[in-house]
Coordinates of N, CA and C in Angstrom, one line a residue:
M32 N -155.8 95.8 8.0 CA -156.9 95.2 7.5 C -157.0 95.2 5.9
W33 N -156.9 96.4 5.3 CA -157.0 96.5 3.9 C -155.7 96.4 3.2
Q34 N -154.6 96.7 3.9 CA -153.3 96.6 3.4 C -153.1 97.4 2.1
V35 N -153.7 98.6 2.1 CA -153.6 99.4 0.9 C -152.4 100.4 1.1
K36 N -151.6 100.6 0.1 CA -150.5 101.5 0.1 C -150.8 102.7 -0.9
F37 N -150.6 103.9 -0.4 CA -150.8 105.1 -1.2 C -149.5 105.7 -1.5
A38 N -149.3 106.2 -2.7 CA -148.1 106.9 -3.1 C -148.3 108.4 -2.8
S39 N -147.5 108.9 -1.9 CA -147.6 110.3 -1.5 C -147.2 111.3 -2.6
H40 N -146.4 110.8 -3.5 CA -146.0 111.7 -4.6 C -147.1 111.9 -5.7
K41 N -148.1 111.0 -5.6 CA -149.3 111.1 -6.5 C -150.5 111.8 -5.8
T42 N -150.3 112.1 -4.5 CA -151.4 112.7 -3.8 C -151.3 114.2 -3.8
Q43 N -152.5 114.9 -4.0 CA -152.5 116.3 -4.1 C -153.4 116.9 -3.0
L44 N -153.2 118.1 -2.6 CA -154.0 118.8 -1.6 C -154.6 120.0 -2.2
L45 N -155.9 120.1 -2.1 CA -156.6 121.3 -2.5 C -157.4 121.8 -1.3
N46 N -157.0 123.0 -0.9 CA -157.6 123.6 0.3 C -158.8 124.4 -0.2
V47 N -160.0 123.9 0.1 CA -161.3 124.7 -0.3 C -161.8 125.3 1.0
S48 N -161.5 126.6 1.2 CA -161.9 127.3 2.4 C -162.0 128.8 2.1
R49 N -162.8 129.4 2.9 CA -162.9 130.9 2.8 C -161.8 131.6 3.6
S50 N -161.4 130.9 4.6 CA -160.3 131.5 5.4 C -159.0 131.3 4.6
G51 N -158.1 132.2 4.7 CA -156.8 132.1 4.0 C -155.8 131.3 4.8
A52 N -156.2 130.6 5.8 CA -155.2 129.9 6.6 C -154.5 128.8 5.9
A53 N -153.2 128.8 6.0 CA -152.4 127.8 5.3 C -152.6 126.4 6.0
L54 N -152.9 125.5 5.2 CA -153.1 124.1 5.7 C -151.9 123.3 5.5
R55 N -151.4 122.7 6.6 CA -150.2 121.8 6.5 C -150.7 120.4 6.8
L56 N -150.5 119.5 5.8 CA -150.9 118.2 6.0 C -149.8 117.2 5.7
K57 N -149.6 116.2 6.5 CA -148.6 115.2 6.3 C -149.2 113.9 5.9
F58 N -148.7 113.3 4.9 CA -149.2 112.0 4.4 C -148.0 111.1 4.1
N59 N -148.0 110.0 4.9 CA -146.9 109.0 4.8 C -145.6 109.7 5.1
G60 N -145.6 110.6 6.0 CA -144.4 111.3 6.4 C -144.0 112.4 5.5
D61 N -144.6 112.6 4.4 CA -144.3 113.7 3.5 C -145.3 114.9 3.7
T62 N -144.8 116.1 3.6 CA -145.7 117.2 3.7 C -146.3 117.5 2.3
L63 N -147.6 117.6 2.3 CA -148.3 117.9 1.0 C -148.4 119.4 0.8
A64 N -148.0 119.9 -0.3 CA -148.1 121.3 -0.6 C -149.5 121.6 -1.2
P65 N -150.2 122.6 -0.7 CA -151.5 122.9 -1.3 C -151.4 123.4 -2.8
Q66 N -152.3 122.9 -3.6 CA -152.3 123.2 -5.0 C -153.4 124.3 -5.3
D67 N -153.3 125.1 -6.3 CA -154.3 126.0 -6.7 C -155.4 125.3 -7.4
E68 N -155.0 124.3 -8.2 CA -156.0 123.5 -9.0 C -155.6 122.1 -9.0
V69 N -156.6 121.2 -9.0 CA -156.4 119.8 -9.1 C -157.3 119.2 -10.1
E70 N -156.8 118.3 -10.9 CA -157.6 117.6 -11.9 C -158.0 116.2 -11.4
V71 N -159.3 115.9 -11.4 CA -159.8 114.6 -11.0 C -160.7 114.1 -12.0
L72 N -160.4 113.0 -12.7 CA -161.2 112.4 -13.7 C -161.7 113.4 -14.8
G73 N -160.7 114.2 -15.2 CA -161.0 115.1 -16.3 C -161.7 116.4 -15.9
V74 N -161.9 116.7 -14.6 CA -162.5 117.9 -14.2 C -161.5 118.7 -13.4
I75 N -161.3 120.0 -13.7 CA -160.3 120.8 -13.0 C -161.0 121.5 -11.9
Y76 N -160.7 121.2 -10.7 CA -161.2 121.9 -9.5 C -160.2 123.0 -9.0
D77 N -160.8 124.1 -8.7 CA -159.9 125.2 -8.1 C -160.3 125.4 -6.7
S78 N -159.5 126.1 -5.9 CA -159.7 126.3 -4.5 C -160.9 127.1 -4.1
S79 N -161.4 127.9 -5.1 CA -162.7 128.6 -4.8 C -163.9 128.0 -5.4
L80 N -163.7 126.8 -6.1 CA -164.8 126.1 -6.8 C -165.6 126.9 -7.8
T81 N -164.8 127.8 -8.5 CA -165.5 128.5 -9.6 C -165.5 127.7 -10.9
F82 N -164.6 126.8 -11.0 CA -164.4 125.9 -12.2 C -164.1 126.8 -13.5
R83 N -163.6 128.0 -13.3 CA -163.3 128.8 -14.4 C -162.2 128.2 -15.3
T84 N -161.2 127.6 -14.8 CA -160.2 127.0 -15.6 C -160.7 125.8 -16.4
H85 N -161.6 125.0 -15.7 CA -162.2 123.9 -16.4 C -163.1 124.3 -17.5
I86 N -163.9 125.3 -17.3 CA -164.8 125.8 -18.3 C -164.1 126.4 -19.5
E87 N -163.0 127.2 -19.2 CA -162.3 127.8 -20.3 C -161.6 126.7 -21.1
W88 N -161.1 125.6 -20.5 CA -160.6 124.5 -21.2 C -161.6 123.8 -22.0
L89 N -162.8 123.6 -21.5 CA -163.9 123.0 -22.2 C -164.3 123.8 -23.4
A90 N -164.3 125.1 -23.3 CA -164.6 126.0 -24.4 C -163.6 125.9 -25.5
R91 N -162.3 125.8 -25.1 CA -161.3 125.7 -26.1 C -161.4 124.4 -26.9
V92 N -161.6 123.3 -26.2 CA -161.8 122.0 -26.9 C -163.0 122.0 -27.8
A93 N -164.1 122.5 -27.3 CA -165.4 122.6 -28.1 C -165.2 123.5 -29.3
S94 N -164.5 124.6 -29.1 CA -164.2 125.5 -30.2 C -163.4 124.8 -31.4
G95 N -162.4 124.0 -31.0 CA -161.7 123.3 -32.0 C -162.6 122.3 -32.7
K96 N -163.5 121.6 -32.0 CA -164.4 120.7 -32.7 C -165.4 121.5 -33.6
L97 N -165.8 122.7 -33.2 CA -166.7 123.5 -34.0 C -166.0 123.9 -35.3
T98 N -164.7 124.2 -35.2 CA -163.9 124.5 -36.4 C -163.9 123.4 -37.4
S99 N -163.7 122.2 -36.9 CA -163.8 121.0 -37.8 C -165.2 120.9 -38.4
L100 N -166.2 121.1 -37.6 CA -167.6 121.0 -38.0 C -167.9 122.1 -39.1
R101 N -167.4 123.3 -38.9 CA -167.6 124.3 -39.9 C -166.9 123.9 -41.3
R102 N -165.7 123.3 -41.2 CA -165.0 122.9 -42.4 C -165.8 121.8 -43.2
M103 N -166.6 121.0 -42.4 CA -167.3 120.0 -43.1 C -168.7 120.5 -43.5
S104 N -169.1 121.7 -43.2 CA -170.4 122.2 -43.5 C -170.8 122.2 -45.0
W105 N -169.8 122.3 -45.8 CA -170.2 122.3 -47.3 C -170.4 120.8 -47.8
L106 N -170.0 119.8 -47.0 CA -170.3 118.4 -47.4 C -171.5 117.9 -46.8
L107 N -172.0 118.4 -45.7 CA -173.1 117.9 -44.9 C -174.3 118.8 -44.9
N108 N -175.5 118.2 -44.7 CA -176.7 119.0 -44.6 C -176.8 119.4 -43.1
S109 N -177.8 120.2 -42.8 CA -177.9 120.8 -41.4 C -178.2 119.7 -40.4
K110 N -179.0 118.7 -40.8 CA -179.4 117.6 -39.9 C -178.1 116.8 -39.5
E111 N -177.3 116.5 -40.5 CA -176.0 115.8 -40.3 C -175.1 116.6 -39.4
L112 N -175.0 117.9 -39.6 CA -174.2 118.8 -38.8 C -174.7 118.8 -37.4
E113 N -176.0 118.8 -37.2 CA -176.6 118.8 -35.9 C -176.3 117.5 -35.1
I114 N -176.3 116.4 -35.9 CA -176.0 115.1 -35.3 C -174.5 115.1 -34.8
L115 N -173.6 115.6 -35.7 CA -172.2 115.6 -35.3 C -172.0 116.6 -34.1
Y116 N -172.7 117.7 -34.1 CA -172.5 118.6 -33.0 C -172.9 117.9 -31.7
K117 N -174.1 117.3 -31.7 CA -174.5 116.6 -30.5 C -173.6 115.5 -30.0
A118 N -173.0 114.8 -31.0 CA -172.2 113.6 -30.7 C -170.8 114.1 -30.2
Q119 N -170.2 115.1 -30.9 CA -168.8 115.5 -30.6 C -168.7 116.6 -29.6
V120 N -169.5 117.6 -29.7 CA -169.4 118.8 -28.9 C -170.2 118.7 -27.6
C121 N -171.5 118.4 -27.8 CA -172.4 118.3 -26.6 C -171.9 117.3 -25.6
S122 N -171.4 116.1 -26.1 CA -171.0 115.1 -25.2 C -169.8 115.6 -24.4
S123 N -168.9 116.4 -25.0 CA -167.8 117.0 -24.2 C -168.3 118.0 -23.1
L124 N -169.3 118.8 -23.5 CA -169.8 119.8 -22.6 C -170.6 119.2 -21.5
D125 N -171.3 118.0 -21.8 CA -172.1 117.4 -20.7 C -171.3 116.6 -19.7
Y126 N -170.1 116.2 -20.1 CA -169.3 115.4 -19.2 C -169.1 116.0 -17.8
A127 N -169.5 115.4 -16.8 CA -169.4 115.8 -15.4 C -170.0 117.2 -15.1
C128 N -171.0 117.5 -15.9 CA -171.7 118.9 -15.7 C -172.3 119.0 -14.3
L129 N -172.6 117.9 -13.7 CA -173.2 118.0 -12.3 C -172.2 118.5 -11.3
A130 N -170.9 118.3 -11.6 CA -169.9 118.9 -10.7 C -169.7 120.4 -10.9
W131 N -169.7 120.9 -12.1 CA -169.4 122.3 -12.4 C -170.6 123.1 -12.8
G132 N -171.7 122.5 -13.1 CA -172.9 123.2 -13.7 C -173.5 124.2 -12.8
G133 N -173.3 124.1 -11.5 CA -173.9 125.1 -10.6 C -173.1 126.4 -10.4
T134 N -172.0 126.5 -11.1 CA -171.2 127.7 -10.9 C -171.9 129.0 -11.5
A135 N -171.3 130.1 -11.2 CA -172.0 131.4 -11.6 C -172.1 131.5 -13.1
N136 N -173.1 132.2 -13.5 CA -173.3 132.4 -15.0 C -172.2 133.1 -15.7
K137 N -171.5 134.0 -15.0 CA -170.3 134.7 -15.6 C -169.2 133.7 -16.0
H138 N -169.1 132.6 -15.2 CA -168.1 131.6 -15.5 C -168.5 130.7 -16.6
L139 N -169.8 130.6 -16.8 CA -170.4 129.7 -17.9 C -170.5 130.4 -19.2
A140 N -170.2 131.7 -19.3 CA -170.3 132.5 -20.5 C -169.5 131.9 -21.7
P141 N -168.3 131.4 -21.5 CA -167.6 130.9 -22.7 C -168.3 129.7 -23.3
L142 N -169.1 128.9 -22.5 CA -169.8 127.8 -23.1 C -171.0 128.3 -23.9
D143 N -171.6 129.4 -23.4 CA -172.7 130.0 -24.1 C -172.3 130.5 -25.5
K144 N -171.1 131.0 -25.6 CA -170.5 131.5 -26.8 C -170.3 130.4 -27.8
V145 N -169.8 129.2 -27.3 CA -169.6 128.0 -28.1 C -171.0 127.6 -28.7
Q146 N -172.0 127.6 -27.9 CA -173.3 127.1 -28.4 C -173.9 128.1 -29.4
V147 N -173.7 129.4 -29.2 CA -174.2 130.4 -30.2 C -173.4 130.2 -31.5
R148 N -172.2 129.9 -31.4 CA -171.4 129.7 -32.7 C -171.9 128.4 -33.4
A149 N -172.2 127.4 -32.6 CA -172.7 126.1 -33.2 C -174.0 126.4 -33.9
V150 N -174.9 127.1 -33.3 CA -176.2 127.4 -33.9 C -176.0 128.2 -35.2
R151 N -175.0 129.1 -35.2 CA -174.8 129.9 -36.4 C -174.2 129.0 -37.5
I152 N -173.3 128.0 -37.2 CA -172.8 127.1 -38.2 C -173.9 126.2 -38.8
I153 N -174.7 125.7 -38.0 CA -175.8 124.8 -38.4 C -176.9 125.6 -39.2
K154 N -177.2 126.8 -38.6 CA -178.3 127.6 -39.2 C -177.9 128.1 -40.6
D155 N -176.6 128.5 -40.8 CA -176.1 129.0 -42.1 C -176.2 127.9 -43.2
N156 N -176.2 126.7 -42.7 CA -176.2 125.6 -43.7 C -177.7 125.1 -43.9
N157 N -178.6 125.8 -43.3 CA -180.0 125.3 -43.3 C -181.0 126.4 -43.8
A158 N -180.5 127.3 -44.7 CA -181.3 128.3 -45.3 C -182.1 129.1 -44.3
G159 N -181.5 129.4 -43.1 CA -182.2 130.3 -42.2 C -183.1 129.7 -41.2
Q160 N -183.3 128.3 -41.3 CA -184.1 127.7 -40.3 C -183.3 127.4 -39.0
E161 N -184.0 127.5 -37.9 CA -183.4 127.4 -36.6 C -183.2 125.9 -36.3
P162 N -181.9 125.5 -35.9 CA -181.7 124.1 -35.6 C -182.3 123.7 -34.3
H163 N -182.5 122.4 -34.1 CA -183.2 121.9 -32.9 C -182.2 121.6 -31.8
L164 N -181.6 122.6 -31.2 CA -180.6 122.4 -30.1 C -181.2 122.9 -28.8
T165 N -181.0 122.2 -27.8 CA -181.4 122.6 -26.5 C -180.3 123.5 -25.9
T166 N -180.6 124.5 -25.1 CA -179.6 125.3 -24.5 C -179.0 124.7 -23.3
L167 N -177.8 125.1 -23.0 CA -177.2 124.6 -21.8 C -178.0 125.1 -20.6
Q168 N -178.3 124.2 -19.7 CA -179.1 124.5 -18.5 C -178.2 125.0 -17.4
H169 N -178.4 126.2 -16.9 CA -177.6 126.7 -15.8 C -178.4 127.8 -15.1

């Protein structure tokens, strides 16, 4: 009916289960090997759904952007830094947060550290006034 063809070499298997039973799945005659992690639309899923790898990756990306923001802090006032933070860093952190946002707080800790660092960068440029940033909801 649909005449859709799938490429088995592009297909990945992620076994999300509490039992350690090995899952054997054949797709178009090829046996799919279970993966520990699978990336789908920029989100890294792991077999235990902790999203630890994804959150660590997000924290590294956001940290790099914060380094650039800190280097520009002598050129910009705190309001401009806050706008850049929200546009460049928050937008990265918010992407697909409905998928990974419900994970345990201990896995979200790297993102909290990023946000504390951002507040420090913006606050240092604002003569001690607190920036208007909303905390990550988790």
